Coordinates of C-alpha atoms in Angstrom, one line a residue:
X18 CA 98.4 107.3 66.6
X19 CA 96.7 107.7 69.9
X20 CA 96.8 103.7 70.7
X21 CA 99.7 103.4 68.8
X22 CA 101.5 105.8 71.8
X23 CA 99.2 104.5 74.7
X24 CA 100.4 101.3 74.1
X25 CA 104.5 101.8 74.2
X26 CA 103.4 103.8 77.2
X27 CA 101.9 100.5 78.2
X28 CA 104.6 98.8 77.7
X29 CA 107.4 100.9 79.8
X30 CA 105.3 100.8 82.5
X31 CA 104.3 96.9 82.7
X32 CA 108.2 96.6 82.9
X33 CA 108.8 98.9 85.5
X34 CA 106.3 96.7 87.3
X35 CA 109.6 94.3 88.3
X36 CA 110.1 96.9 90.3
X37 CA 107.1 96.1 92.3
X38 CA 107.2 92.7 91.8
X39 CA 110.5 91.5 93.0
X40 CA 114.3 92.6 93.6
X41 CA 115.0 89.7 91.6
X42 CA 113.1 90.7 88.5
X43 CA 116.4 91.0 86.1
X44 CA 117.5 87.5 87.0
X45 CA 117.3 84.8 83.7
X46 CA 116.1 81.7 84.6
X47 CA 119.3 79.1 85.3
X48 CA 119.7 75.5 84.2
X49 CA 118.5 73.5 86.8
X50 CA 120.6 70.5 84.9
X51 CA 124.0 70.2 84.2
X52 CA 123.6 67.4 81.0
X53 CA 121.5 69.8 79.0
X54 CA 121.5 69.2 75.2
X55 CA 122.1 70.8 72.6
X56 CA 119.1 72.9 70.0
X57 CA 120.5 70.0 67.4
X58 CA 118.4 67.2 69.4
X59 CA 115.1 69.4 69.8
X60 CA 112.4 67.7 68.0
X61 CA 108.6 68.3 68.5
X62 CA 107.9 64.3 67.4
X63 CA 110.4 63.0 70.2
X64 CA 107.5 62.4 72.6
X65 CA 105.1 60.8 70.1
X66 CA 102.7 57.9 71.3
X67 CA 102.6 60.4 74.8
X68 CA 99.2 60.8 76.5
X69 CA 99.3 63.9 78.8
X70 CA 96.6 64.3 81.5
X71 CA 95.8 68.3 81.8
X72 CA 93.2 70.2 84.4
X73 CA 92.1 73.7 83.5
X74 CA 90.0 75.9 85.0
X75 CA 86.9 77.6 83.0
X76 CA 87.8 80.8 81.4
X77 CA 88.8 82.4 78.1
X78 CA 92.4 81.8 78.8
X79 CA 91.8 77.6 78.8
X80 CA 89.2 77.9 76.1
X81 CA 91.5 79.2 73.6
X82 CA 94.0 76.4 74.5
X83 CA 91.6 73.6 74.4
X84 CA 90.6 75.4 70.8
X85 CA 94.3 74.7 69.6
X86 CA 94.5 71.2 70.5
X87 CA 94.3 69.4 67.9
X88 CA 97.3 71.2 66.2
X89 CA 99.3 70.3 69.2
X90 CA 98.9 66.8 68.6
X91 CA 99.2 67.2 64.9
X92 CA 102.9 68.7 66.2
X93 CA 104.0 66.0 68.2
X94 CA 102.0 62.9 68.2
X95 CA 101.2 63.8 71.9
X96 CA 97.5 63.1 72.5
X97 CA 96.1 65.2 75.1
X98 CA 93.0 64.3 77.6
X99 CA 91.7 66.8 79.8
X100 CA 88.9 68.3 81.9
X101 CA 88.0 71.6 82.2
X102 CA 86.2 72.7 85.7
X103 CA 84.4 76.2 87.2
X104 CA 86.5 77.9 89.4
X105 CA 84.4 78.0 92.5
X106 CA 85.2 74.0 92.0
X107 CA 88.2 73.7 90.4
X108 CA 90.9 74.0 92.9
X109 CA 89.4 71.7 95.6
X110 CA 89.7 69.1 92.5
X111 CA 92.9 69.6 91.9
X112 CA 93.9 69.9 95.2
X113 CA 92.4 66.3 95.5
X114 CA 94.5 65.6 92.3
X115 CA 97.9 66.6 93.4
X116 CA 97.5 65.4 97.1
X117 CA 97.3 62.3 95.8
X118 CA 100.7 62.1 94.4
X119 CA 99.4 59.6 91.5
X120 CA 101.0 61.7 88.9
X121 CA 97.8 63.1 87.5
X122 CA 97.7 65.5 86.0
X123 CA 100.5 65.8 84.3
X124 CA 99.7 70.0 83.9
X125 CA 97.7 72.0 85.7
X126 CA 96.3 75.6 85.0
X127 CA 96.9 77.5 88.0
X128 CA 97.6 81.5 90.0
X129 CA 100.0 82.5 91.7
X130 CA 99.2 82.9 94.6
X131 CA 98.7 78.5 94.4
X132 CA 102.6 78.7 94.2
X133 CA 103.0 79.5 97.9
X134 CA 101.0 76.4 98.8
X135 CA 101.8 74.0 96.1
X136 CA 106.0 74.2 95.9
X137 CA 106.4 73.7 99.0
X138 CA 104.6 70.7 99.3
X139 CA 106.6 69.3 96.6
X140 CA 103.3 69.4 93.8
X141 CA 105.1 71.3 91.2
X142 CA 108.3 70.9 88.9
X143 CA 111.2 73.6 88.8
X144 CA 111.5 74.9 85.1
X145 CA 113.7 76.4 84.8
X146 CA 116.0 73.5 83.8
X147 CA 114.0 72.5 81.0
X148 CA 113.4 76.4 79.7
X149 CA 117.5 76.4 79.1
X150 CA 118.5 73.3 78.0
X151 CA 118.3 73.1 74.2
X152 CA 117.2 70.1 73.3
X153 CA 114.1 70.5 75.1
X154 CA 113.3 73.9 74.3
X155 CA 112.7 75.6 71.0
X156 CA 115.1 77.9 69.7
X157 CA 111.6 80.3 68.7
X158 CA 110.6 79.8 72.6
X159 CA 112.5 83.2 73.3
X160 CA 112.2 83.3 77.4
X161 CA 113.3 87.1 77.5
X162 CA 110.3 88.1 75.5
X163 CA 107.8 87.6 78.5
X164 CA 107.2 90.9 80.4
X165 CA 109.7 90.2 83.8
X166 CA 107.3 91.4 86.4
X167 CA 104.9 88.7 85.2
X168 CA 106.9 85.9 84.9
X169 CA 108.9 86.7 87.7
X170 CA 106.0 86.5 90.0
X171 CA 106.1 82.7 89.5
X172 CA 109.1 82.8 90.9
X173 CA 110.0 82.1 94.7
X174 CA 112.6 80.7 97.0
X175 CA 109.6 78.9 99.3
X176 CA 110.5 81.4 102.6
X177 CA 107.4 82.8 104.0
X178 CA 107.4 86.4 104.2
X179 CA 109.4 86.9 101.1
X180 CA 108.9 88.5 98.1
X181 CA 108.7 86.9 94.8
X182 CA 111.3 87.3 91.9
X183 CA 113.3 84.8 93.3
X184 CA 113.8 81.4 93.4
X185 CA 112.9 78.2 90.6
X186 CA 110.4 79.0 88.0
X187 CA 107.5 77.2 89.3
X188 CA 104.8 78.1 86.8
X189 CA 104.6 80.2 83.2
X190 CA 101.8 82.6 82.7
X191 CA 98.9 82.2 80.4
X192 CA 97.9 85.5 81.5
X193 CA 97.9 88.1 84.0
X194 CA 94.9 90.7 85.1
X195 CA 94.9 93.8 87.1
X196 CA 91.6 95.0 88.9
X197 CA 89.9 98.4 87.5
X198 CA 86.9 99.7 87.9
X199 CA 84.9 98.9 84.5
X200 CA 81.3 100.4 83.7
X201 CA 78.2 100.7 81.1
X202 CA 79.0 103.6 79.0
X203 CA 75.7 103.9 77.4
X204 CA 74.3 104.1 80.7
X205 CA 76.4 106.7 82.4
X206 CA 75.5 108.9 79.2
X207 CA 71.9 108.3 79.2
X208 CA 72.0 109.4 82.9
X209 CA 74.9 112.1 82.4
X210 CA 77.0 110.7 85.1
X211 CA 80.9 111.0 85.3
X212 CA 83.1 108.1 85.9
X213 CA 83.9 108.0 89.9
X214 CA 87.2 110.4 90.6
X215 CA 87.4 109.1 94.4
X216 CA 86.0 105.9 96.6
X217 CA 83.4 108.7 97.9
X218 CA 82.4 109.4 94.3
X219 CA 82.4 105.7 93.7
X220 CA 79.7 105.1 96.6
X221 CA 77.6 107.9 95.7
X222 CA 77.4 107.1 91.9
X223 CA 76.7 103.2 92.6
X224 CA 74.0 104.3 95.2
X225 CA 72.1 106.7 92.5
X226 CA 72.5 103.8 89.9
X227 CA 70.7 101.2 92.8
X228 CA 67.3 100.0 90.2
X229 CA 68.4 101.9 87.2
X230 CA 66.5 99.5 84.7
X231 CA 63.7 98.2 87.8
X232 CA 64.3 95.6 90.0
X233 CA 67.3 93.8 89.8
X234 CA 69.6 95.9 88.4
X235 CA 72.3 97.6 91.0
X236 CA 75.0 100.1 90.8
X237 CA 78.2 97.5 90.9
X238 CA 78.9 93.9 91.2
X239 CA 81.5 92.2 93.2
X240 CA 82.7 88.9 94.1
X241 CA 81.1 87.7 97.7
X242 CA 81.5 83.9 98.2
X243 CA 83.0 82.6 101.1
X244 CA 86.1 81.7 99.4
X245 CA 89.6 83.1 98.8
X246 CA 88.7 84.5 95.3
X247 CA 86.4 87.3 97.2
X248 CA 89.5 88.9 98.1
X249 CA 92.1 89.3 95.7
X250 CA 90.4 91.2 92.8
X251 CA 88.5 94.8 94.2
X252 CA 88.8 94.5 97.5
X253 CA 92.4 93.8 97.5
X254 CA 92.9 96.4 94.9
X255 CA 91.3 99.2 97.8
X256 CA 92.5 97.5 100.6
X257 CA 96.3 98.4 99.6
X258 CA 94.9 101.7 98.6
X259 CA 94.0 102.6 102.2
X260 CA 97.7 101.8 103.4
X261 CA 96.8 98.4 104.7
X262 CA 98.6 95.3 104.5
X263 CA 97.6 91.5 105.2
X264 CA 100.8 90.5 107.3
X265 CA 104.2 91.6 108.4
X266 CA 107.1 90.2 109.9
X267 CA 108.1 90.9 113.6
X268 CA 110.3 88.9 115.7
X269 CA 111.2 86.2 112.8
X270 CA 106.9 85.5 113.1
X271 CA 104.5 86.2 110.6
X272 CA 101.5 88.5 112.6
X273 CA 98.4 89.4 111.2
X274 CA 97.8 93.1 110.0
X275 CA 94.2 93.0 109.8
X276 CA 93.3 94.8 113.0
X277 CA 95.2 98.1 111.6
X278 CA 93.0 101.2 111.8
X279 CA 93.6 101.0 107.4
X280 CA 92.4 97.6 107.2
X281 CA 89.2 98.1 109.5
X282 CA 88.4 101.7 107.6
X283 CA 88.6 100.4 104.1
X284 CA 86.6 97.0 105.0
X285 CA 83.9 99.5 106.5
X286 CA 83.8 101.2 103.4
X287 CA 83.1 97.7 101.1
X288 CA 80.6 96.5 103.6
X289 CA 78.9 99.7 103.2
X290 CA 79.0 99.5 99.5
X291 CA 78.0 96.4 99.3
X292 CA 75.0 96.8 101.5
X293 CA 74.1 100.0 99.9
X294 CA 74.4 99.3 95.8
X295 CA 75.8 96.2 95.8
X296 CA 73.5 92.9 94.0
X297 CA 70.5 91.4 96.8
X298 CA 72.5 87.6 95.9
X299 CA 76.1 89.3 96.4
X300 CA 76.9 85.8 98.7
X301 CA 76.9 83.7 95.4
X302 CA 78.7 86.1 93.5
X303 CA 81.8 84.3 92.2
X304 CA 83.7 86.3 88.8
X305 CA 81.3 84.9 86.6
X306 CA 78.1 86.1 88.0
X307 CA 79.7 89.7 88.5
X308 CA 81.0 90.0 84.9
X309 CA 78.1 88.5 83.3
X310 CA 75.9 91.0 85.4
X311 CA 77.4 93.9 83.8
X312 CA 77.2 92.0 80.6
X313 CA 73.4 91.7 80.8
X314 CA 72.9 95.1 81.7
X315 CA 72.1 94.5 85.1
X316 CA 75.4 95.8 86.7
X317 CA 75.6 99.3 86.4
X318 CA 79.5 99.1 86.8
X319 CA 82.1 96.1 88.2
X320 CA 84.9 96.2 90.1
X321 CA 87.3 93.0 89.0
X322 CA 89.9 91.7 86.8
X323 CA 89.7 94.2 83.7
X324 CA 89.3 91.2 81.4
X325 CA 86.1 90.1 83.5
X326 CA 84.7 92.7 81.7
X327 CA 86.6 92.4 78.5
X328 CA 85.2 89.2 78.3
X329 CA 81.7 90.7 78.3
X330 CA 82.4 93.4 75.5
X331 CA 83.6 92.0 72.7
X332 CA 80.9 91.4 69.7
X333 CA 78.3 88.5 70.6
X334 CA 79.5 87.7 74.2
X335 CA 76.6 89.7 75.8
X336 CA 73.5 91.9 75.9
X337 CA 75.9 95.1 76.3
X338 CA 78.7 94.3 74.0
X339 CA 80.2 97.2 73.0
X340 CA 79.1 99.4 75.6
X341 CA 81.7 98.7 78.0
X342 CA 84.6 100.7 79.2
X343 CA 87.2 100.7 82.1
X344 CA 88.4 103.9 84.2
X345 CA 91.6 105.8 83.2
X346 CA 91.0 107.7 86.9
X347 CA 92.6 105.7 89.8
X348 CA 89.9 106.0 93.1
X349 CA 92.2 107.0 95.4
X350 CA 91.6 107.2 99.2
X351 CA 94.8 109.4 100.1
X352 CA 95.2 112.9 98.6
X353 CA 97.0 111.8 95.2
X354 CA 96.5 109.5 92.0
X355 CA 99.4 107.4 93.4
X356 CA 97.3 106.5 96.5
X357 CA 95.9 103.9 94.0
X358 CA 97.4 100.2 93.7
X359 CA 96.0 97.3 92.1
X360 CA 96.6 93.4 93.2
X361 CA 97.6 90.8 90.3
X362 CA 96.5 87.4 89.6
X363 CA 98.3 85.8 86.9
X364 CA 97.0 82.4 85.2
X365 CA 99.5 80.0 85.0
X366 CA 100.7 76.1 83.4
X367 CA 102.6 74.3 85.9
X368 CA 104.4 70.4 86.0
X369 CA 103.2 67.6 88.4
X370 CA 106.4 67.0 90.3
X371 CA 104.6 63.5 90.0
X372 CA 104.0 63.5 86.6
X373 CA 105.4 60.0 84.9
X374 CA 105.6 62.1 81.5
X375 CA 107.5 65.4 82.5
X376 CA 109.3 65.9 79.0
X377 CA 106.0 65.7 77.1
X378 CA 104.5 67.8 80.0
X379 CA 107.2 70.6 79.4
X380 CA 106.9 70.2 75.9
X381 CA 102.8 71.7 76.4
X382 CA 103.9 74.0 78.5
X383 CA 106.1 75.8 75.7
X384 CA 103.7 75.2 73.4
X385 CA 100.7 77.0 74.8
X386 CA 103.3 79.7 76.2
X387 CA 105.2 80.1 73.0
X388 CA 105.3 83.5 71.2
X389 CA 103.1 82.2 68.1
X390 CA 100.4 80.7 70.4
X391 CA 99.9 83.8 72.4
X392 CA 99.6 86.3 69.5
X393 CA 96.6 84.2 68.6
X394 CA 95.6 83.9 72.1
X395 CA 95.9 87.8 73.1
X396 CA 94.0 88.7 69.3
X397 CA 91.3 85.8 67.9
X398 CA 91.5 83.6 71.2
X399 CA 90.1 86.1 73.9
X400 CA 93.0 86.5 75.8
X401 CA 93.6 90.2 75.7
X402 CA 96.0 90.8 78.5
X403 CA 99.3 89.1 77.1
X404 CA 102.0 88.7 78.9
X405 CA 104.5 88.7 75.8
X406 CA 106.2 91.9 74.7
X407 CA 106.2 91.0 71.2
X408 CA 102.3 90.2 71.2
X409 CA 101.5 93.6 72.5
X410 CA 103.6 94.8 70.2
X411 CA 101.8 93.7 67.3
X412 CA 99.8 95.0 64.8
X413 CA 97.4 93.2 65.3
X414 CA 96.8 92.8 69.1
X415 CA 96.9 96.7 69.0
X416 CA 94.0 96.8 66.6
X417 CA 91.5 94.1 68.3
X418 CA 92.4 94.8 72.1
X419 CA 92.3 98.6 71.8
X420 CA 89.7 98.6 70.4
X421 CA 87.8 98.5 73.7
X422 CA 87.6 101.7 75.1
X423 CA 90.2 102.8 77.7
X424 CA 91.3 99.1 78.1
X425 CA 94.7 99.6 77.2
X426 CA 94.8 103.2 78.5
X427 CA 93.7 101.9 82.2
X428 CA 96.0 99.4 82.2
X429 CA 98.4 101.9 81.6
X430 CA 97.9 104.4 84.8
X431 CA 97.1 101.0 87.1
X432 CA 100.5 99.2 85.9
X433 CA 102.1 102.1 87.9
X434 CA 100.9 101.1 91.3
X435 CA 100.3 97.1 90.4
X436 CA 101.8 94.2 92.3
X437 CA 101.2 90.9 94.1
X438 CA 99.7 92.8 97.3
X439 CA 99.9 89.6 99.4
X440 CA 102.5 88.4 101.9
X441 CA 103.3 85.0 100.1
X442 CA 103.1 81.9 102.9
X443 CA 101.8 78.5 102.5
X444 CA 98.7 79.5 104.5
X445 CA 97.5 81.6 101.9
X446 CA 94.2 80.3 100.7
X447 CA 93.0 79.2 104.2
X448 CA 93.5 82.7 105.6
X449 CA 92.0 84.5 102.8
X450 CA 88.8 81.8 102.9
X451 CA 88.6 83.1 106.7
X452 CA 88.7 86.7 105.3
X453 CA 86.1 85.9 103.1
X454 CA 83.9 84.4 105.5
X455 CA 84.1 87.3 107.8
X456 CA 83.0 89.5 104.6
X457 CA 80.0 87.9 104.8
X458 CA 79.3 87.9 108.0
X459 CA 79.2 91.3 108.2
X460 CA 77.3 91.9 105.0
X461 CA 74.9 89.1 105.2
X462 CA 74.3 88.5 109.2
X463 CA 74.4 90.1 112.7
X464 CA 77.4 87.9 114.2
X465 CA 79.7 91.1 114.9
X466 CA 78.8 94.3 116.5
X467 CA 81.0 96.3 114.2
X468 CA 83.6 95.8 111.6
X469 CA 85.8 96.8 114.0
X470 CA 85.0 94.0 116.2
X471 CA 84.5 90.9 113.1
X472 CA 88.4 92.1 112.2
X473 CA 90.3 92.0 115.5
X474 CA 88.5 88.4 115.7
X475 CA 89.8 87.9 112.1
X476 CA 93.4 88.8 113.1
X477 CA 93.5 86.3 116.3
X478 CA 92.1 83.5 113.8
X479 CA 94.7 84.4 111.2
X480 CA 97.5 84.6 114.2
X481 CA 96.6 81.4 115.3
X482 CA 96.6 79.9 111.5
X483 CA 100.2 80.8 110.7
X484 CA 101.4 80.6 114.4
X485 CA 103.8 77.4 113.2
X486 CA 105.8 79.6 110.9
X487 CA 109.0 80.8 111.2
X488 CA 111.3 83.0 109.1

């Protein structure tokens, strides 16, 4: 009865998150064409004799779609080729992909935060003409079941500085994450420890945990390679905590925040962590290393997505399966539980603008977004953070993802405080990859004095970066 109430708790507040998210979270997606058919003319075979071209990135969420396959071309006599890549690769591959405007591939997995690069270039395909005309899209597709704040983040109308929510549909989720603080249960018990209450807390209990099992084990593992995806998960999560943001608008410009007394204190505080408890190879850290450290038992606890260390806990996947669980206590730096926020990523399908095949491209899309596919996705394929109503509404997804101890429950008391915490612009990725790099920097090398010094520099850089855009 206890899960059973978390999770319509869990529920209510994942939908307040459009709140958060965007003023336009109530909006339905519109017909982006005015010939649109009628549910009389669907047919799953219309497409048959198709070959569609698809790029994933590594991860459970592609895995179980590359697992359902072959039903898909059972379905529709669309045969499917595709390549699935790590992500400290994948998007400079697919980047090379859709700059070359060949078409290829026809789908791509993708975040985001890719959104604010990609649309406006012209790389991906508005859908929300195909989502509302009837003879493309199955009358069991049900649009209104996704959870708005999540879908609605793939939404924007391409003006830097502005929020999403509104705008075309440029991408449907596959999933979405929030970041938490996960840890070793078995471990804290054996050493009679409490989960961290406050960042101060947090430091001191990952410090005591430094060689808990000899050397090489460490009190927490996060993500340290000089490359966007260093930012967005923990760090991002405590940045917004301390009051800090990335950029603001003054004067119709975008200018650089990163100098702010918040933004210097809390990057302080992760340097320090780092340094202090954090794993002697932190650089090479991507999501994989840090989740499978806690999974091997030699991460006393992990700051990330909440499914890096789902991913890690359920039976077989690792050496500490089953000892896992995730914070219900937000760390806040202010005086209050509501200090606390947590950054977003979302994984995503999107359309080639380029693609020679876009009907059989939509018709994946809906596929391996559809209601059915995600109930087996969120429960047997590994996906546990649906973002359907009616899968975590189930029976069954209740059963299997509760199961892991305060997953749903943290999720919960996060979804309060949980939004895109970035500004979008199209400069995205090359700012934070300059953010990342001065991470390092001041973990890894004596280039700056102080972090106060390494962040001004970081805020000229960044000024210069987006100095061409306007609002």
């Amino acid at each position: 009865m206890r899960k059973e109430r978390s999770l319509c708790i869990l529920i209510a507040c994942v939908m307040a998150l459009m709140l958060f998210v965007a003023c336009g979270g109530k909006e339905e997606a519109t017909s982006g064409s005015s010939a649109a058919g009628s549910a009389e003319d669907f047919d799953w075979r219309k497409h048959e004799g198709t070959t569609l071209n698809v790029m994933f990135n590594e991860h459970n969420y592609s895995k179980a779609v590359i697992s359902k396959l072959k039903d898909f071309e059972e379905l529709t006599g669309i045969t499917v080729e595709y390549s699935s890549t790590p992500e400290s690769n994948y998007f400079d591959r697919l980047n090379t992909s859709l700059n070359s405007r060949s078409g290829t591939p026809d789908v791509y997995m993708t975040g985001a935060y890719q959104v604010w690069e990609y649309a406006p270039a012209g790389y991906m395909e508005p859908l929300e003409g195909y989502i509302n005309d009837p003879s493309k899209t199955s009358p069991d597709y049900n649009f209104s079941d996704f959870i708005p704040a999540v879908v609605n983040a793939l939404k924007w109308d391409l003006i830097p500085g502005n929020k999403v929510g509104s705008g075309s549909q440029w991408a449907l989720p596959m999933g979405w994450e929030l970041n938490n603080l996960s840890y070793n249960k078995k471990l804290f018990a054996e050493k009679g420890l409490s989960v961290p209450r406050t960042t101060d807390e947090l430091m001191k209990t990952a410090v005591s945990l430094n060689e808990f099992d000899g050397p090489g084990s460490f009190g927490i593992a996060v993500r340290g390679t000089r490359e966007w995806a260093t930012i967005h998960p923990g760090y991002m999560s405590l940045f917004s905590t301390w009051g800090a943001q990335d950029f603001a608008i003054e004067n119709g410009k975008l200018v650089c925040k990163l100098d702010s007394p918040e933004a210097i204190a809390m990057t302080d505080y992760w340097i320090n962590l780092i340094k202090a408890a954090g794993p002697s190879q932190w650089s090479n850290y991507t999501w994989y290393e840090a989740s499978a450290a806690l999974g091997a038992g030699r991460a006393a606890m992990l700051f990330d997505a909440t499914s890096a260390a789902y991913f890690q806990n359920f039976e077989g996947a690792s050496q500490e399966s089953g000892n896992i669980a995730w914070s219900t206590i937000p760390l806040p730096e202010g005086k209050t539980d509501n200090d606390m926020k947590a950054n977003i990523w979302i994984w995503s399908l999107a359309m080639n603008a380029y693609s020679k095949n876009k009907d059989a491209a939509w018709y994946f899309i809906q596929y391996f977004t559809s209601p059915d596919y995600m109930l087996y996705a969120g429960t047997d394929g590994a996906s546990p953070d649906t973002p359907r109503t009616s899968v975590m509404q189930s029976d069954a997804y209740q059963s299997i993802v509760g199961s892991a101890e305060n997953y749903l429950e943290s999720i919960e008391i996060l979804s309060k405080n949980a939004t895109i915490q970035f500004t979008p612009q199209p400069y995205f990725f090359e700012c934070t990859t300059k953010w990342a790099e001065t991470l390092q920097d001041l973990v890894t090398s004596s280039k700056y004095a102080s972090t106060e010094e390494a962040m001004k520099a970081l805020k000229v850089e960044l000024d210069r970066i987006v100095s061409d855009i306007e609002i």
